[in-house]
């Protein structure tokens, strides 16, 4: 640094006002600061010998709102300084101390959001290596991951002389959550974070820290405490051999989707986090009343058992966007990949009897009305619209298989994305990311047929509109899309029976109205008639002629 750079950094540093010192130790000082009345922000002052400039630069490029949003970095004579947005909330450790163990659906929802953050880290070749309840913030908009003190850039060349490491020689991580390889057995990678996420899931459904082996393992094995599907996911994620685990956070999240769609019921004493209504007792009573009522209706459908997930808690991590009841407003539509006329699957009766459901499923009630994608950085960024032709039943957990192919027609990747819900007679927009970093020549979207258990008479719905949407150019060639989400309909009166959060989905279109890009952001659900602001920051966008922004329960 020259003298001018040093002086500029010192002036910037002095401009921040320290509101509170959060931590002070060998590895630096963490403060809560404001700047000319704006903020608060977190300021981390890291001794130069511990500075990891490239790591923080990479984190600044990460796109997930569940990761620190870096405002600035600069260097002082003795410190490397990072400024990022402050997230108000409590740690997951504190959250659990107040509630005890959580129900299966509440635990899945939290861990799926955690997977979103970790998936983005892995996309940027960062391994966190210290995912614990103490490093997870429960905020109004859901989960946020913090503390990157021992994170590793997994670029394969951080060993001696630029050669890949065969194992990590330093013991790192938190006992009970750190993977075996963090104790010198092998090199850490994305699967090390998968192990820790599995431990977090086990902690949520048992209420006991995994380091307490006797109590933790006993409760995890107890069928009255932990659903068998959840137990299987915890055990797979926490396998000693990394190759036996889900290979990344995205794969683990897909397992969670599968477990949630087929769960036989919720276990545990806790409830899902509530950013809208803090009355957990009232929420629990209301949900049990609705559950019992739904059972009386659904018992005619499935003789062998009843799904317990008739109370809709929202999407577990895909991108659910604005719905348009009764009409299709999208352009550039494509036919249903399954080939039939889905509209003939609509039910003529408001009852949920077996004849209605069987009739609805003879032809898939969901139509894939349009889709599109681009891969500006190798990863596929897509958006699509699903229309529910059934006038009576909502479809929960709709599934779309996304398949990328090379120029010769061979499959490069394929995965099934599970979303939250499409209400009766509505069209919902979804967005997501797929692929492995290598751009495919073509991408196919296949609508899967829902099961009978996924057709529900919800007795209500929620709807949202977006107002004041605008695009604004920012530094480094980026574009921010911003506006407000307005709640127009909320049949559960804000009690969160459908969801607590809103997914805001940006859809870019070419001159012919065809989708070329999709991206999500998330906000807490506004009360009926009120609004919540949103912004979606993007870079390296494909060429586009117009854009739409939609919103839906998450």
Coordinates of C-alpha atoms in Angstrom, one line a residue:
X1 CA 0.0 0.0 0.0
X2 CA 1.3 3.5 -0.8
X3 CA 0.7 6.5 1.5
X4 CA -2.3 7.7 -0.4
X5 CA -4.1 4.4 -0.1
X6 CA -3.3 4.1 3.6
X7 CA -4.6 7.6 4.2
X8 CA -7.8 6.9 2.3
X9 CA -8.3 3.7 4.2
X10 CA -7.8 5.4 7.6
X11 CA -10.2 8.2 6.7
X12 CA -12.8 5.6 5.7
X13 CA -12.2 3.7 8.9
X14 CA -12.6 6.8 11.0
X15 CA -15.9 7.6 9.3
X16 CA -17.5 4.5 11.0
X17 CA -19.0 5.0 14.5
X18 CA -18.6 2.1 16.8
X19 CA -21.9 1.2 18.5
X20 CA -20.8 -2.0 20.2
X21 CA -17.7 -4.3 20.4
X22 CA -19.0 -7.8 19.7
X23 CA -15.7 -9.7 20.1
X24 CA -12.1 -9.0 20.8
X25 CA -9.4 -11.7 20.6
X26 CA -6.2 -13.0 19.1
X27 CA -7.7 -13.2 15.6
X28 CA -9.2 -9.7 15.5
X29 CA -11.9 -7.4 16.6
X30 CA -15.6 -7.6 15.6
X31 CA -17.6 -4.4 16.0
X32 CA -21.1 -3.2 15.3
X33 CA -20.8 0.1 13.5
X34 CA -22.8 2.8 11.7
X35 CA -21.9 5.2 8.9
X36 CA -23.6 8.6 8.8
X37 CA -26.7 7.2 10.4
X38 CA -26.9 4.2 8.0
X39 CA -26.4 0.6 9.1
X40 CA -25.8 -1.0 11.4
X41 CA -22.9 -3.0 9.8
X42 CA -20.4 -5.5 11.1
X43 CA -16.8 -4.4 11.0
X44 CA -14.2 -7.2 11.3
X45 CA -10.6 -6.0 11.9
X46 CA -8.3 -8.9 11.2
X47 CA -4.5 -8.8 12.0
X48 CA -2.6 -8.7 8.7
X49 CA -0.9 -12.0 9.4
X50 CA -4.3 -13.7 9.5
X51 CA -5.8 -11.8 6.6
X52 CA -7.4 -13.9 3.9
X53 CA -8.0 -11.3 1.2
X54 CA -9.0 -13.7 -1.6
X55 CA -11.4 -15.6 0.6
X56 CA -13.3 -12.4 1.5
X57 CA -13.2 -11.3 -2.1
X58 CA -14.8 -14.6 -3.2
X59 CA -17.5 -14.3 -0.5
X60 CA -18.3 -10.9 -1.8
X61 CA -19.1 -12.5 -5.2
X62 CA -21.4 -15.1 -3.7
X63 CA -25.1 -14.5 -4.6
X64 CA -27.0 -16.0 -1.7
X65 CA -28.8 -13.6 0.6
X66 CA -28.1 -16.1 3.4
X67 CA -24.4 -15.3 3.3
X68 CA -22.7 -12.1 4.5
X69 CA -23.4 -9.2 2.1
X70 CA -20.0 -7.5 1.9
X71 CA -20.1 -3.7 1.8
X72 CA -16.4 -2.9 1.7
X73 CA -12.9 -4.2 2.3
X74 CA -9.8 -2.1 3.0
X75 CA -6.4 -2.4 4.5
X76 CA -4.8 -0.4 7.4
X77 CA -1.2 -0.6 8.5
X78 CA -2.0 -3.4 11.0
X79 CA -5.4 -4.6 10.0
X80 CA -7.3 -6.1 7.1
X81 CA -10.9 -4.8 7.5
X82 CA -14.2 -6.2 6.2
X83 CA -17.5 -4.4 6.4
X84 CA -20.7 -6.4 5.9
X85 CA -24.4 -6.0 6.6
X86 CA -25.6 -6.8 10.1
X87 CA -28.3 -9.5 10.4
X88 CA -30.5 -9.1 13.5
X89 CA -31.6 -12.3 15.1
X90 CA -30.5 -15.1 17.5
X91 CA -28.2 -18.0 16.9
X92 CA -29.7 -21.4 16.2
X93 CA -28.2 -22.5 19.4
X94 CA -30.1 -19.9 21.3
X95 CA -33.2 -20.6 19.3
X96 CA -33.1 -24.3 20.2
X97 CA -32.4 -23.5 23.9
X98 CA -35.8 -21.8 24.1
X99 CA -37.8 -24.5 22.2
X100 CA -36.3 -28.0 22.6
X101 CA -36.4 -30.3 19.7
X102 CA -38.3 -29.3 16.5
X103 CA -40.9 -31.1 14.4
X104 CA -39.6 -32.8 11.2
X105 CA -41.0 -30.2 8.9
X106 CA -39.6 -27.3 10.9
X107 CA -36.2 -28.9 11.0
X108 CA -36.2 -29.7 7.3
X109 CA -37.2 -26.1 6.5
X110 CA -34.3 -24.7 8.5
X111 CA -31.7 -27.1 7.1
X112 CA -32.9 -26.6 3.5
X113 CA -32.3 -22.9 3.9
X114 CA -28.9 -23.7 5.3
X115 CA -28.2 -25.9 2.3
X116 CA -29.0 -22.8 0.1
X117 CA -26.2 -20.8 1.7
X118 CA -23.7 -23.7 1.7
X119 CA -24.6 -24.6 -1.9
X120 CA -23.6 -21.1 -3.0
X121 CA -20.4 -21.3 -1.0
X122 CA -19.5 -24.6 -2.8
X123 CA -20.4 -23.0 -6.1
X124 CA -17.7 -20.4 -5.3
X125 CA -15.3 -23.2 -4.2
X126 CA -15.4 -22.3 -0.5
X127 CA -15.7 -25.0 2.2
X128 CA -17.0 -23.5 5.5
X129 CA -15.6 -26.2 7.8
X130 CA -17.4 -24.8 11.0
X131 CA -21.1 -25.1 10.4
X132 CA -22.6 -25.3 13.9
X133 CA -25.8 -23.9 15.6
X134 CA -23.6 -21.1 17.0
X135 CA -22.7 -19.9 13.5
X136 CA -26.2 -19.9 12.2
X137 CA -28.4 -16.8 12.7
X138 CA -32.2 -17.2 12.8
X139 CA -33.4 -13.9 11.3
X140 CA -36.8 -12.5 10.2
X141 CA -36.1 -13.8 6.6
X142 CA -34.8 -17.2 7.7
X143 CA -31.3 -18.7 8.1
X144 CA -28.0 -16.8 7.7
X145 CA -24.6 -18.5 7.9
X146 CA -21.8 -16.6 9.6
X147 CA -18.1 -17.0 10.9
X148 CA -15.7 -17.9 8.1
X149 CA -12.7 -18.0 10.4
X150 CA -11.5 -21.4 9.2
X151 CA -13.2 -21.5 5.8
X152 CA -11.1 -22.9 3.0
X153 CA -11.0 -22.1 -0.6
X154 CA -11.1 -25.5 -2.2
X155 CA -9.1 -24.8 -5.3
X156 CA -7.1 -27.9 -5.1
X157 CA -3.7 -26.1 -4.9
X158 CA -3.4 -25.0 -1.3
X159 CA -0.8 -27.6 -0.3
X160 CA 3.0 -27.3 -0.4
X161 CA 4.5 -26.1 -3.7
X162 CA 1.0 -25.5 -5.1
X163 CA 0.2 -29.2 -5.0
X164 CA -3.2 -30.6 -3.8
X165 CA -3.3 -31.7 -0.2
X166 CA -3.9 -35.4 0.6
X167 CA -5.2 -34.5 4.0
X168 CA -5.5 -31.6 6.4
X169 CA -2.8 -31.6 9.0
X170 CA -4.5 -29.2 11.4
X171 CA -7.4 -30.2 13.6
X172 CA -10.2 -27.8 12.8
X173 CA -13.9 -27.4 13.6
X174 CA -16.3 -27.9 16.5
X175 CA -16.4 -31.2 18.2
X176 CA -19.7 -33.0 17.4
X177 CA -20.1 -31.2 14.1
X178 CA -16.7 -31.4 12.5
X179 CA -16.3 -34.2 9.9
X180 CA -13.7 -37.0 10.6
X181 CA -11.4 -35.7 7.9
X182 CA -11.1 -32.4 9.9
X183 CA -9.0 -34.4 12.4
X184 CA -6.4 -35.4 9.9
X185 CA -8.0 -38.4 8.2
X186 CA -8.3 -36.8 4.7
X187 CA -8.6 -33.5 2.9
X188 CA -11.7 -31.4 3.6
X189 CA -14.1 -30.6 0.8
X190 CA -17.8 -30.0 0.2
X191 CA -18.7 -33.3 1.8
X192 CA -17.2 -32.1 5.1
X193 CA -19.8 -29.4 5.2
X194 CA -22.5 -32.0 4.3
X195 CA -21.4 -33.9 7.4
X196 CA -21.9 -30.8 9.6
X197 CA -25.3 -30.0 8.1
X198 CA -26.3 -33.6 8.8
X199 CA -25.3 -33.0 12.5
X200 CA -27.3 -29.8 12.6
X201 CA -30.3 -31.7 11.3
X202 CA -29.8 -34.4 14.0
X203 CA -29.5 -31.7 16.6
X204 CA -32.8 -30.0 15.5
X205 CA -34.9 -33.2 15.6
X206 CA -33.4 -34.5 18.9
X207 CA -32.7 -31.3 20.8
X208 CA -29.4 -32.7 21.9
X209 CA -25.9 -31.7 20.7
X210 CA -24.2 -34.5 18.7
X211 CA -21.2 -34.3 21.1
X212 CA -23.4 -35.8 23.8
X213 CA -23.1 -39.2 22.1
X214 CA -25.1 -41.3 24.5
X215 CA -28.3 -39.1 24.6
X216 CA -28.0 -38.0 21.0
X217 CA -27.7 -41.4 19.4
X218 CA -30.4 -42.9 21.7
X219 CA -32.9 -40.1 20.7
X220 CA -31.9 -40.3 17.0
X221 CA -32.7 -44.0 17.0
X222 CA -36.1 -43.6 18.8
X223 CA -38.9 -43.9 16.3
X224 CA -41.2 -41.9 18.6
X225 CA -38.8 -38.9 18.4
X226 CA -37.3 -39.0 14.9
X227 CA -39.0 -39.9 11.7
X228 CA -37.3 -42.8 9.9
X229 CA -36.7 -40.8 6.8
X230 CA -35.0 -38.0 8.7
X231 CA -32.9 -40.5 10.6
X232 CA -31.8 -42.1 7.3
X233 CA -30.7 -38.7 5.9
X234 CA -28.8 -37.8 9.1
X235 CA -27.0 -41.1 9.0
X236 CA -26.2 -40.8 5.3
X237 CA -24.9 -37.2 5.6
X238 CA -22.8 -38.2 8.6
X239 CA -21.2 -41.3 7.1
X240 CA -17.5 -41.7 8.2
X241 CA -16.4 -42.2 4.6
X242 CA -17.0 -39.0 2.5
X243 CA -17.9 -40.9 -0.6
X244 CA -20.9 -42.4 1.2
X245 CA -22.4 -39.0 1.9
X246 CA -24.4 -36.8 -0.5
X247 CA -21.6 -35.2 -2.5
X248 CA -22.6 -31.6 -2.0
X249 CA -25.3 -29.4 -0.3
X250 CA -27.5 -29.4 -3.4
X251 CA -27.7 -33.2 -3.2
X252 CA -28.5 -33.1 0.5
X253 CA -31.2 -30.6 -0.2
X254 CA -32.8 -32.9 -2.8
X255 CA -32.9 -35.7 -0.1
X256 CA -34.7 -33.3 2.2
X257 CA -37.3 -32.5 -0.5
X258 CA -37.9 -36.2 -1.0
X259 CA -38.3 -36.8 2.8
X260 CA -40.6 -33.9 3.2
X261 CA -42.8 -34.9 0.2
X262 CA -43.3 -38.4 1.6
X263 CA -43.2 -37.8 5.3
X264 CA -45.7 -39.7 7.5
X265 CA -45.9 -37.0 10.1
X266 CA -44.1 -34.4 12.2
X267 CA -42.3 -35.4 15.4
X268 CA -40.9 -33.3 18.2
X269 CA -42.2 -30.5 20.3
X270 CA -41.1 -27.4 18.3
X271 CA -42.6 -25.4 15.5
X272 CA -41.3 -23.8 12.4
X273 CA -39.6 -20.4 12.9
X274 CA -42.1 -17.6 12.6
X275 CA -41.1 -14.2 11.3
X276 CA -44.7 -12.9 11.2
X277 CA -46.6 -14.2 14.1
X278 CA -44.7 -15.0 17.4
X279 CA -47.5 -16.9 19.0
X280 CA -46.3 -20.5 18.8
X281 CA -49.0 -21.8 21.0
X282 CA -51.8 -20.3 18.9
X283 CA -50.1 -21.6 15.7
X284 CA -49.7 -25.1 17.1
X285 CA -53.4 -25.3 18.1
X286 CA -54.6 -24.0 14.8
X287 CA -52.4 -26.4 12.8
X288 CA -53.6 -29.4 14.8
X289 CA -57.2 -28.4 14.2
X290 CA -56.6 -28.2 10.5
X291 CA -54.6 -31.4 10.5
X292 CA -57.5 -33.3 12.1
X293 CA -59.9 -31.8 9.7
X294 CA -57.7 -32.8 6.7
X295 CA -57.3 -36.3 8.0
X296 CA -61.1 -36.8 8.0
X297 CA -61.2 -35.8 4.4
X298 CA -58.0 -37.6 3.2
X299 CA -58.8 -40.9 4.9
X300 CA -61.0 -41.8 1.9
X301 CA -58.0 -41.3 -0.5
X302 CA -55.3 -43.6 0.9
X303 CA -56.4 -46.8 2.8
X304 CA -52.9 -47.6 4.0
X305 CA -51.9 -44.3 5.6
X306 CA -52.2 -40.5 5.6
X307 CA -49.6 -37.9 4.8
X308 CA -49.0 -35.6 7.7
X309 CA -47.8 -32.8 5.6
X310 CA -51.2 -31.3 4.8
X311 CA -50.3 -28.1 6.6
X312 CA -48.3 -26.1 4.1
X313 CA -45.1 -24.5 5.4
X314 CA -43.8 -23.2 2.1
X315 CA -41.0 -24.1 -0.3
X316 CA -37.8 -25.7 1.1
X317 CA -35.4 -23.9 -1.1
X318 CA -36.3 -23.9 -4.8
X319 CA -37.7 -20.6 -6.2
X320 CA -41.4 -20.2 -6.1
X321 CA -42.7 -17.1 -7.7
X322 CA -45.9 -15.0 -8.3
X323 CA -49.0 -16.9 -9.2
X324 CA -51.8 -15.7 -11.5
X325 CA -55.1 -17.4 -10.5
X326 CA -57.5 -18.3 -13.3
X327 CA -55.5 -16.8 -16.2
X328 CA -52.2 -17.4 -17.9
X329 CA -50.4 -14.1 -18.5
X330 CA -47.1 -15.5 -19.7
X331 CA -45.8 -15.3 -23.2
X332 CA -43.6 -17.7 -25.2
X333 CA -45.5 -20.8 -23.9
X334 CA -44.3 -24.3 -24.6
X335 CA -46.3 -27.5 -24.6
X336 CA -46.5 -29.8 -21.6
X337 CA -43.5 -32.1 -21.8
X338 CA -45.6 -35.1 -20.7
X339 CA -47.7 -34.7 -23.8
X340 CA -51.4 -34.6 -22.8
X341 CA -54.1 -32.1 -22.4
X342 CA -53.7 -31.4 -18.7
X343 CA -56.9 -29.3 -18.5
X344 CA -59.0 -32.4 -18.7
X345 CA -57.8 -33.4 -15.2
X346 CA -59.8 -30.8 -13.4
X347 CA -62.2 -32.0 -10.8
X348 CA -65.9 -31.3 -11.0
X349 CA -66.5 -31.6 -7.3
X350 CA -65.3 -29.6 -4.3
X351 CA -64.9 -32.8 -2.2
X352 CA -61.5 -34.6 -1.9
X353 CA -62.9 -38.1 -2.4
X354 CA -60.9 -40.8 -4.1
X355 CA -62.9 -40.5 -7.4
X356 CA -62.0 -36.8 -7.7
X357 CA -58.3 -37.4 -7.1
X358 CA -58.1 -40.4 -9.4
X359 CA -59.8 -38.4 -12.1
X360 CA -57.4 -35.5 -11.6
X361 CA -54.4 -37.8 -11.9
X362 CA -55.5 -39.5 -15.1
X363 CA -54.0 -36.5 -16.8
X364 CA -51.4 -34.5 -14.9
X365 CA -53.3 -31.5 -13.5
X366 CA -50.1 -29.4 -13.8
X367 CA -49.1 -27.9 -17.1
X368 CA -45.6 -26.6 -17.8
X369 CA -46.7 -23.6 -19.8
X370 CA -43.3 -21.9 -20.4
X371 CA -39.6 -22.2 -19.5
X372 CA -36.3 -20.9 -20.5
X373 CA -32.7 -20.7 -19.4
X374 CA -29.2 -19.4 -19.9
X375 CA -25.8 -20.3 -18.5
X376 CA -23.7 -17.1 -18.4
X377 CA -21.2 -18.7 -16.0
X378 CA -21.6 -22.3 -16.9
X379 CA -24.4 -23.0 -14.4
X380 CA -27.9 -23.0 -15.8
X381 CA -30.1 -20.2 -14.5
X382 CA -33.7 -21.0 -15.4
X383 CA -37.3 -20.0 -14.9
X384 CA -40.5 -21.8 -15.6
X385 CA -44.3 -21.5 -15.1
X386 CA -46.6 -24.2 -13.8
X387 CA -50.4 -24.0 -14.3
X388 CA -52.7 -26.0 -12.1
X389 CA -55.7 -26.9 -14.2
X390 CA -57.6 -28.5 -11.2
X391 CA -60.2 -26.0 -10.0
X392 CA -60.6 -27.7 -6.6
X393 CA -57.2 -29.1 -5.4
X394 CA -53.9 -27.4 -4.7
X395 CA -50.8 -29.4 -5.7
X396 CA -48.1 -29.5 -3.0
X397 CA -44.5 -30.3 -3.8
X398 CA -44.7 -30.2 -7.6
X399 CA -41.6 -31.7 -9.2
X400 CA -39.8 -30.7 -12.4
X401 CA -36.9 -32.7 -13.7
X402 CA -34.2 -30.5 -15.3
X403 CA -31.9 -32.3 -17.7
X404 CA -28.9 -30.8 -19.5
X405 CA -27.5 -32.4 -22.7
X406 CA -24.4 -31.9 -24.8
X407 CA -24.4 -31.2 -28.5
X408 CA -24.4 -35.0 -29.3
X409 CA -27.5 -35.5 -27.2
X410 CA -25.8 -37.2 -24.2
X411 CA -26.9 -36.3 -20.7
X412 CA -24.6 -34.0 -18.8
X413 CA -26.7 -33.6 -15.7
X414 CA -30.2 -34.3 -14.5
X415 CA -32.0 -33.5 -11.2
X416 CA -35.5 -33.2 -10.0
X417 CA -36.4 -29.8 -8.4
X418 CA -39.3 -29.8 -5.8
X419 CA -41.2 -26.6 -5.2
X420 CA -43.8 -25.7 -2.6
X421 CA -47.4 -25.5 -3.9
X422 CA -49.5 -24.4 -6.8
X423 CA -53.0 -23.5 -5.7
X424 CA -56.2 -24.5 -7.6
X425 CA -56.6 -22.7 -11.0
X426 CA -53.4 -20.7 -10.6
X427 CA -50.2 -20.3 -12.6
X428 CA -47.0 -20.1 -10.5
X429 CA -43.5 -19.0 -11.6
X430 CA -40.4 -20.8 -10.3
X431 CA -36.7 -20.2 -10.8
X432 CA -33.6 -22.1 -9.9
X433 CA -30.1 -23.1 -10.8
X434 CA -28.9 -26.4 -12.2
X435 CA -25.8 -28.0 -13.7
X436 CA -22.2 -28.6 -12.8
X437 CA -20.5 -25.5 -14.2
X438 CA -20.2 -26.7 -17.8
X439 CA -22.6 -25.1 -20.1
X440 CA -25.0 -27.6 -21.8
X441 CA -26.1 -27.4 -25.4
X442 CA -29.8 -27.9 -24.5
X443 CA -31.9 -28.1 -21.3
X444 CA -35.2 -30.0 -21.0
X445 CA -37.8 -29.5 -18.3
X446 CA -40.1 -32.5 -17.6
X447 CA -43.2 -32.1 -15.4
X448 CA -43.6 -35.1 -13.1
X449 CA -47.1 -36.4 -12.2
X450 CA -48.0 -35.7 -8.6
X451 CA -49.1 -38.4 -6.2
X452 CA -52.6 -38.6 -4.7
X453 CA -51.2 -37.4 -1.4
X454 CA -50.1 -34.2 -3.0
X455 CA -53.5 -33.1 -4.2
X456 CA -55.1 -31.1 -1.3
X457 CA -58.2 -29.1 -0.7
X458 CA -56.5 -26.3 1.3
X459 CA -59.6 -24.3 1.8
X460 CA -57.8 -21.1 1.0
X461 CA -54.8 -19.5 -0.7
X462 CA -52.5 -16.5 -0.7
X463 CA -51.6 -14.2 -3.5
X464 CA -49.1 -11.3 -4.0
X465 CA -48.4 -8.7 -6.6
X466 CA -45.2 -6.7 -7.3
X467 CA -45.4 -3.0 -7.7
X468 CA -42.8 -0.4 -8.7
X469 CA -40.3 -2.8 -10.2
X470 CA -37.3 -1.1 -11.7
X471 CA -33.8 -2.0 -12.9
X472 CA -30.8 0.0 -11.9
X473 CA -27.2 -0.3 -13.2
X474 CA -24.5 -0.7 -10.5
X475 CA -20.8 -1.1 -10.4
X476 CA -18.8 -3.8 -12.1
X477 CA -21.5 -4.2 -14.8
X478 CA -24.2 -5.4 -12.4
X479 CA -27.9 -4.7 -12.4
X480 CA -30.2 -4.4 -9.3
X481 CA -33.9 -5.1 -9.8
X482 CA -36.0 -3.7 -6.9
X483 CA -39.6 -3.0 -5.9
X484 CA -42.2 -4.0 -3.4
X485 CA -44.3 -7.1 -2.8
X486 CA -47.9 -6.5 -1.8
X487 CA -50.1 -9.1 -0.1
X488 CA -53.5 -9.1 -1.8
X489 CA -55.0 -12.3 -0.4
X490 CA -54.2 -14.1 2.9
X491 CA -56.8 -16.7 3.8
X492 CA -54.9 -17.8 6.9
X493 CA -55.0 -14.2 8.2
X494 CA -51.2 -14.0 8.6
X495 CA -50.9 -17.0 10.9
X496 CA -48.3 -18.6 8.7
X497 CA -50.2 -21.8 7.9
X498 CA -49.1 -21.7 4.3
X499 CA -45.7 -20.0 4.7
X500 CA -43.9 -17.2 6.5
X501 CA -41.7 -16.1 3.6
X502 CA -42.1 -14.8 0.1
X503 CA -40.0 -15.8 -2.9
X504 CA -39.5 -13.0 -5.4
X505 CA -38.6 -14.3 -8.8
X506 CA -37.0 -12.2 -11.6
X507 CA -37.7 -13.5 -15.1
X508 CA -35.8 -12.0 -18.1
X509 CA -37.3 -12.3 -21.6
X510 CA -35.9 -11.9 -25.1
X511 CA -37.6 -9.7 -27.8
X512 CA -40.1 -12.5 -28.6
X513 CA -41.1 -12.8 -25.0
X514 CA -39.3 -16.1 -24.3
X515 CA -37.7 -16.7 -20.9
X516 CA -33.9 -16.5 -21.0
X517 CA -33.0 -16.2 -17.2
X518 CA -34.5 -16.6 -13.7
X519 CA -33.3 -15.6 -10.3
X520 CA -34.9 -15.5 -6.8
X521 CA -34.7 -13.3 -3.7
X522 CA -36.6 -13.8 -0.4
X523 CA -38.5 -11.5 2.0
X524 CA -40.7 -12.0 5.0
X525 CA -44.4 -12.2 4.2
X526 CA -46.1 -8.9 4.5
X527 CA -49.5 -8.6 6.2
X528 CA -52.6 -8.4 4.0
X529 CA -52.7 -5.1 2.3
X530 CA -49.2 -4.1 3.2
X531 CA -45.9 -4.3 1.3
X532 CA -42.3 -5.5 1.7
X533 CA -39.3 -4.1 -0.2
X534 CA -37.0 -6.4 -2.2
X535 CA -33.9 -6.1 -4.4
X536 CA -32.2 -8.7 -6.6
X537 CA -28.6 -8.0 -7.5
X538 CA -27.3 -9.6 -10.7
X539 CA -24.2 -9.8 -12.8
X540 CA -23.2 -11.3 -16.2
X541 CA -26.8 -11.3 -17.4
X542 CA -27.7 -12.7 -20.9
X543 CA -29.1 -10.3 -23.5
X544 CA -32.7 -9.5 -22.7
X545 CA -35.5 -7.2 -24.0
X546 CA -37.8 -7.1 -21.0
X547 CA -38.3 -8.4 -17.5
X548 CA -41.1 -9.5 -15.1
X549 CA -41.0 -9.9 -11.4
X550 CA -43.4 -12.3 -9.6
X551 CA -44.0 -13.2 -6.0
X552 CA -45.4 -16.3 -4.2
X553 CA -45.3 -18.0 -0.8
X554 CA -42.0 -19.7 -0.2

